[in-house]
Tab-separated table of C-alpha atoms in Angstrom:
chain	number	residue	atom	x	y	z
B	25	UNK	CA	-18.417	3.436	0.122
B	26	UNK	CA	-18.361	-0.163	-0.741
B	27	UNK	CA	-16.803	-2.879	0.856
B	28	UNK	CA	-13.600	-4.221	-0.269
B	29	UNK	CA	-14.282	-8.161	-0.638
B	30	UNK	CA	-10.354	-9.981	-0.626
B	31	UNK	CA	-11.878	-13.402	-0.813
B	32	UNK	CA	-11.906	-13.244	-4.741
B	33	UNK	CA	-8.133	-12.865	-4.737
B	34	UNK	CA	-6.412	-16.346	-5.623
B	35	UNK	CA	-3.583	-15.860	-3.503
B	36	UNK	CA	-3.718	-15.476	0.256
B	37	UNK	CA	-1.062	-15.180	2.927
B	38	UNK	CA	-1.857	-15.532	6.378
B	39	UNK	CA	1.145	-13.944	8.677
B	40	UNK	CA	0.605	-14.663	12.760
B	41	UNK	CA	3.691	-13.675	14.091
B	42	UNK	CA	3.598	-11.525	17.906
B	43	UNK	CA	5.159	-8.132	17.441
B	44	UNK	CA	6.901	-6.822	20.943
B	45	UNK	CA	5.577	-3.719	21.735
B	46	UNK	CA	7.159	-1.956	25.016
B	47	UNK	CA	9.326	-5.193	25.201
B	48	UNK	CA	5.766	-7.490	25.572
B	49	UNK	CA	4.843	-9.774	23.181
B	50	UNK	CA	1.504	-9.335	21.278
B	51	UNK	CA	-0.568	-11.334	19.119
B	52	UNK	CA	-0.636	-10.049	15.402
B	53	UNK	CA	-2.465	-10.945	12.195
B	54	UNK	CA	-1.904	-9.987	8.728
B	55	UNK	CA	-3.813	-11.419	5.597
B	56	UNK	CA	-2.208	-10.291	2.213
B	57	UNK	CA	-3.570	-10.324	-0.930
B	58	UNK	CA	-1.967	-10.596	-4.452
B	59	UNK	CA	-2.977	-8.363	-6.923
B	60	UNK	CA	0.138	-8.062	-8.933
B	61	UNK	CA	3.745	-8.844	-9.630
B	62	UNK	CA	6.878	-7.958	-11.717
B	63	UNK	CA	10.455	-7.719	-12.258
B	64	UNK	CA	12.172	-4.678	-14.589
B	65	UNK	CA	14.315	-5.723	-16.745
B	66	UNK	CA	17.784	-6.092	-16.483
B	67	UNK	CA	18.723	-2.742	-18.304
B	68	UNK	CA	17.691	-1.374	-15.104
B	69	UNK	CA	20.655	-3.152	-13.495
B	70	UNK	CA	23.267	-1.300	-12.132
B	71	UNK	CA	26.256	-2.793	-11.999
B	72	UNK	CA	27.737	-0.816	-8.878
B	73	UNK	CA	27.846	-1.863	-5.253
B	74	UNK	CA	25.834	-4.870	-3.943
B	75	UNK	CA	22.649	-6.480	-5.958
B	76	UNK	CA	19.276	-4.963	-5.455
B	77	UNK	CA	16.236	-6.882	-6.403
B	78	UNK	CA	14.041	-4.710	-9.119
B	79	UNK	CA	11.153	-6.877	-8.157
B	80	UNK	CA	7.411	-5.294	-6.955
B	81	UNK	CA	4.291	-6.822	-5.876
B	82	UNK	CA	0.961	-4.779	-5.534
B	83	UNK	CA	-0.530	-6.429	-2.144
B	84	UNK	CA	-3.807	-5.259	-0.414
B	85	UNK	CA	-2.811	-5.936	2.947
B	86	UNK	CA	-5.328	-6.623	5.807
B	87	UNK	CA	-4.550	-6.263	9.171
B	88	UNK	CA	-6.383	-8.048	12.204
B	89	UNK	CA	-5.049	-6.783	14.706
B	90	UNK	CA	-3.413	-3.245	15.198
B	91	UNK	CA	0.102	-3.406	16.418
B	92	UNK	CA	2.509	-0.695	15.782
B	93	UNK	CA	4.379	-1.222	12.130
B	94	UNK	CA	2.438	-4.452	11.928
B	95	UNK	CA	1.933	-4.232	8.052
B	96	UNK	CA	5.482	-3.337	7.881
B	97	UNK	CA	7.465	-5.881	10.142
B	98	UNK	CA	4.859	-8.872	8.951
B	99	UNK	CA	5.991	-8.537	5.483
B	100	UNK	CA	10.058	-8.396	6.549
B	101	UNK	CA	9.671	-10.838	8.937
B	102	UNK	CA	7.142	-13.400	7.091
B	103	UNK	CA	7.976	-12.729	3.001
B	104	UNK	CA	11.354	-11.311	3.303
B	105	UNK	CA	9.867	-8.443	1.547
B	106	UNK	CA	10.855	-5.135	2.966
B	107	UNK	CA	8.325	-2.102	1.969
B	108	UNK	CA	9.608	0.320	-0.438
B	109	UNK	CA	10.470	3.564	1.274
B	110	UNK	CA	10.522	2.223	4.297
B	111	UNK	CA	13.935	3.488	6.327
B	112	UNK	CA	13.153	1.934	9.480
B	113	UNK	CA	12.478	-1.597	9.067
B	114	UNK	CA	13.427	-1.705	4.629
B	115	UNK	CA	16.626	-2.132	3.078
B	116	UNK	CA	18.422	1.655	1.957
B	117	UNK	CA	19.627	0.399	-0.921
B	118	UNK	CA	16.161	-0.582	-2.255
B	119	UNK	CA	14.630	2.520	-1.081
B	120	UNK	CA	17.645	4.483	-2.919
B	121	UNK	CA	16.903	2.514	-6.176
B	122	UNK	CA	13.403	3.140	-6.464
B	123	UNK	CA	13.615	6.965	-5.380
B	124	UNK	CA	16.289	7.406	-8.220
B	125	UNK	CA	15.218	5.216	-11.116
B	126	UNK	CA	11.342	5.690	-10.402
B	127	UNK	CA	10.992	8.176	-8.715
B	128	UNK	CA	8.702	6.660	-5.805
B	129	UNK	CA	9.839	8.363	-2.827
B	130	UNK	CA	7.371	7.730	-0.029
B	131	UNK	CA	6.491	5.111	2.103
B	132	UNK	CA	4.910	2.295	-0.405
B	133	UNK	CA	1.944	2.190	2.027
B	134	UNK	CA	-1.478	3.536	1.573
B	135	UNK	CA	-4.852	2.796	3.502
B	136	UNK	CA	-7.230	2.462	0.810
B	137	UNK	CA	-10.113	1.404	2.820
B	138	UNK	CA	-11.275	1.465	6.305
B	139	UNK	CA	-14.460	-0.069	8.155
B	140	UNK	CA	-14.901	1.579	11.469
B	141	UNK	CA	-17.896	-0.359	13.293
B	142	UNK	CA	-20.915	1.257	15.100
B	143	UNK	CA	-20.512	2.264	18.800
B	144	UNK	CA	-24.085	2.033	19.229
B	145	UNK	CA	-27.173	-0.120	17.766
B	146	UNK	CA	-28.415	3.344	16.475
B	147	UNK	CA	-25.096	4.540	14.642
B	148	UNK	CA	-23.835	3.273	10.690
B	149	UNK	CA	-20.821	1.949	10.397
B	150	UNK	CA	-18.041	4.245	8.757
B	151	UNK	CA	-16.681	3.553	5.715
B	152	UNK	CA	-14.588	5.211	3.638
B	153	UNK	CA	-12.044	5.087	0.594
B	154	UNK	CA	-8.978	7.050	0.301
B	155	UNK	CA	-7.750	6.501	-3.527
B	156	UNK	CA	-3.935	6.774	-4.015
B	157	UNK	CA	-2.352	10.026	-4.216
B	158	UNK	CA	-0.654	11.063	-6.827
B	159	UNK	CA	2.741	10.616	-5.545
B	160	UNK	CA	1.744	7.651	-4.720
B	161	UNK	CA	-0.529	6.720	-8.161
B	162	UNK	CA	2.048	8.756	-10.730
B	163	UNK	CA	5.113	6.058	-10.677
B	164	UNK	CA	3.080	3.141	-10.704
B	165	UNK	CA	1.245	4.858	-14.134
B	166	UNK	CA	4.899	5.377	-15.643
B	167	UNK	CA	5.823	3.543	-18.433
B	168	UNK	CA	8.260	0.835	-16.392
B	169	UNK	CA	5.303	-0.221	-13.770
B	170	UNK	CA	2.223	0.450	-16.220
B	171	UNK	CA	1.637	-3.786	-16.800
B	172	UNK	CA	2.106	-3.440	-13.073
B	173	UNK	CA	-0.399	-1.178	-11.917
B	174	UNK	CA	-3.204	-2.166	-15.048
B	175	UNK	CA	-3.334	-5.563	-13.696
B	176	UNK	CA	-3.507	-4.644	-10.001
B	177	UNK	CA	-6.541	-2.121	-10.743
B	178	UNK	CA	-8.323	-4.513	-12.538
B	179	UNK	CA	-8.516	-6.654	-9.796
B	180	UNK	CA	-8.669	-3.953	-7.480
B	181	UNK	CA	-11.387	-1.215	-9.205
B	182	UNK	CA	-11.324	1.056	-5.760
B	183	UNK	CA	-7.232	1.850	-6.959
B	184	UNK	CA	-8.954	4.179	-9.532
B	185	UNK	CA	-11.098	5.587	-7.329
B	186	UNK	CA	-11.505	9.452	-7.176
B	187	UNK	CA	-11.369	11.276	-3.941
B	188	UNK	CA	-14.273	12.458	-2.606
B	189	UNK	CA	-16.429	13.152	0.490
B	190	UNK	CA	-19.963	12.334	0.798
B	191	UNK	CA	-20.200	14.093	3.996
B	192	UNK	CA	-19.884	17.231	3.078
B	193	UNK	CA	-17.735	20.011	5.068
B	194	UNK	CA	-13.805	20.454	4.606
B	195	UNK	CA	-11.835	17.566	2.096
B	196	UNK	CA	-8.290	18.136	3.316
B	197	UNK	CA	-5.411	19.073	1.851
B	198	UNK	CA	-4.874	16.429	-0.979
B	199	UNK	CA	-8.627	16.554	-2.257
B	200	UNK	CA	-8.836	18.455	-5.856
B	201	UNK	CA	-12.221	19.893	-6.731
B	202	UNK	CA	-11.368	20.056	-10.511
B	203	UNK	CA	-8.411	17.825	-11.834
B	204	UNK	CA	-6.979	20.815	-13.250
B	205	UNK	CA	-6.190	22.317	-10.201
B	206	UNK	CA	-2.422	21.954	-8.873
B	207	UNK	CA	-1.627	20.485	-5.127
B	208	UNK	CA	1.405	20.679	-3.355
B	209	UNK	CA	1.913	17.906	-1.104
């Protein structure tokens, strides 16, 4: 696997805000990336109950720290941006929009990559990519996200990644030997 390099993104965010944990306070870091933005249009709008923003942004997220939620409660807390899917610190009503009109209905989350450092001189680092599943991958292809996701890949190439394994041995449940072949999730 290669290394993900964010410095090439244009636009940074740095969130340092302490997350309690057990009631304590703990230092937490966040850097998030932009890789893309939109709004659907207004035809989208439905015109019962309160306003719900139909804006999304693609961010690769990079943690510094490892609190508990600490992706999740930087981007509430710092960008006023809740997660999509997320039912413990998101908004329902923006969850409940994108389940129904796009059909995303998971946690907007993914770890793409992760960089686990030798415990010994003699050991290689592990690294490894985990490309999007595809109920993850499927509404950001639709038709209404598709500027959406085309610009975030191209900054991001890993996004298209395929899943794989170079270790050999068992690839877990969402892994597909042949494309053709039908998972249930």
């Amino acid at each position: 696997a290669t290394d993900l390099d964010a410095s090439e993104y244009k636009s940074k965010i740095t969130v340092n805000l302490p997350i309690k944990i057990d009631g304590i306070e703990k230092e937490a870091q966040t850097d998030f990336h932009f890789l893309s933005s939109m709004a659907l249009d207004d035809e989208a709008e439905d015109t019962e109950g309160p306003y719900v923003t139909k804006s999304l942004s693609l961010l690769l997220c990079q943690p510094k720290t490892g609190r508990t939620h600490q992706i999740r409660r930087h981007a509430i807390r710092a960008m006023q941006s809740p997660i999509i899917g997320d039912s413990e610190h998101g908004d329902s009503r923006v969850n409940r929009f994108w389940r129904e009109k796009i059909g995303f209905n998971r946690l907007g989350l993914h770890c793409l990559y992760l960089h686990l450092p030798s415990s010994s001189d003699n050991d290689e680092d592990i690294k490894c990519i985990a490309p999007l599943t595809d109920d993850f991958k499927g509404p950001l292809e639709s038709d209404e996200l598709a500027t959406l996701w085309e610009e975030a890949a191209m900054r991001l190439p890993p996004l298209l990644s395929e899943p794989y394994d170079d270790r050999g041995g068992t690839f877990g449940r969402n892994y597909r030997r042949d494309k053709s072949e039908n998972t249930s999730l």
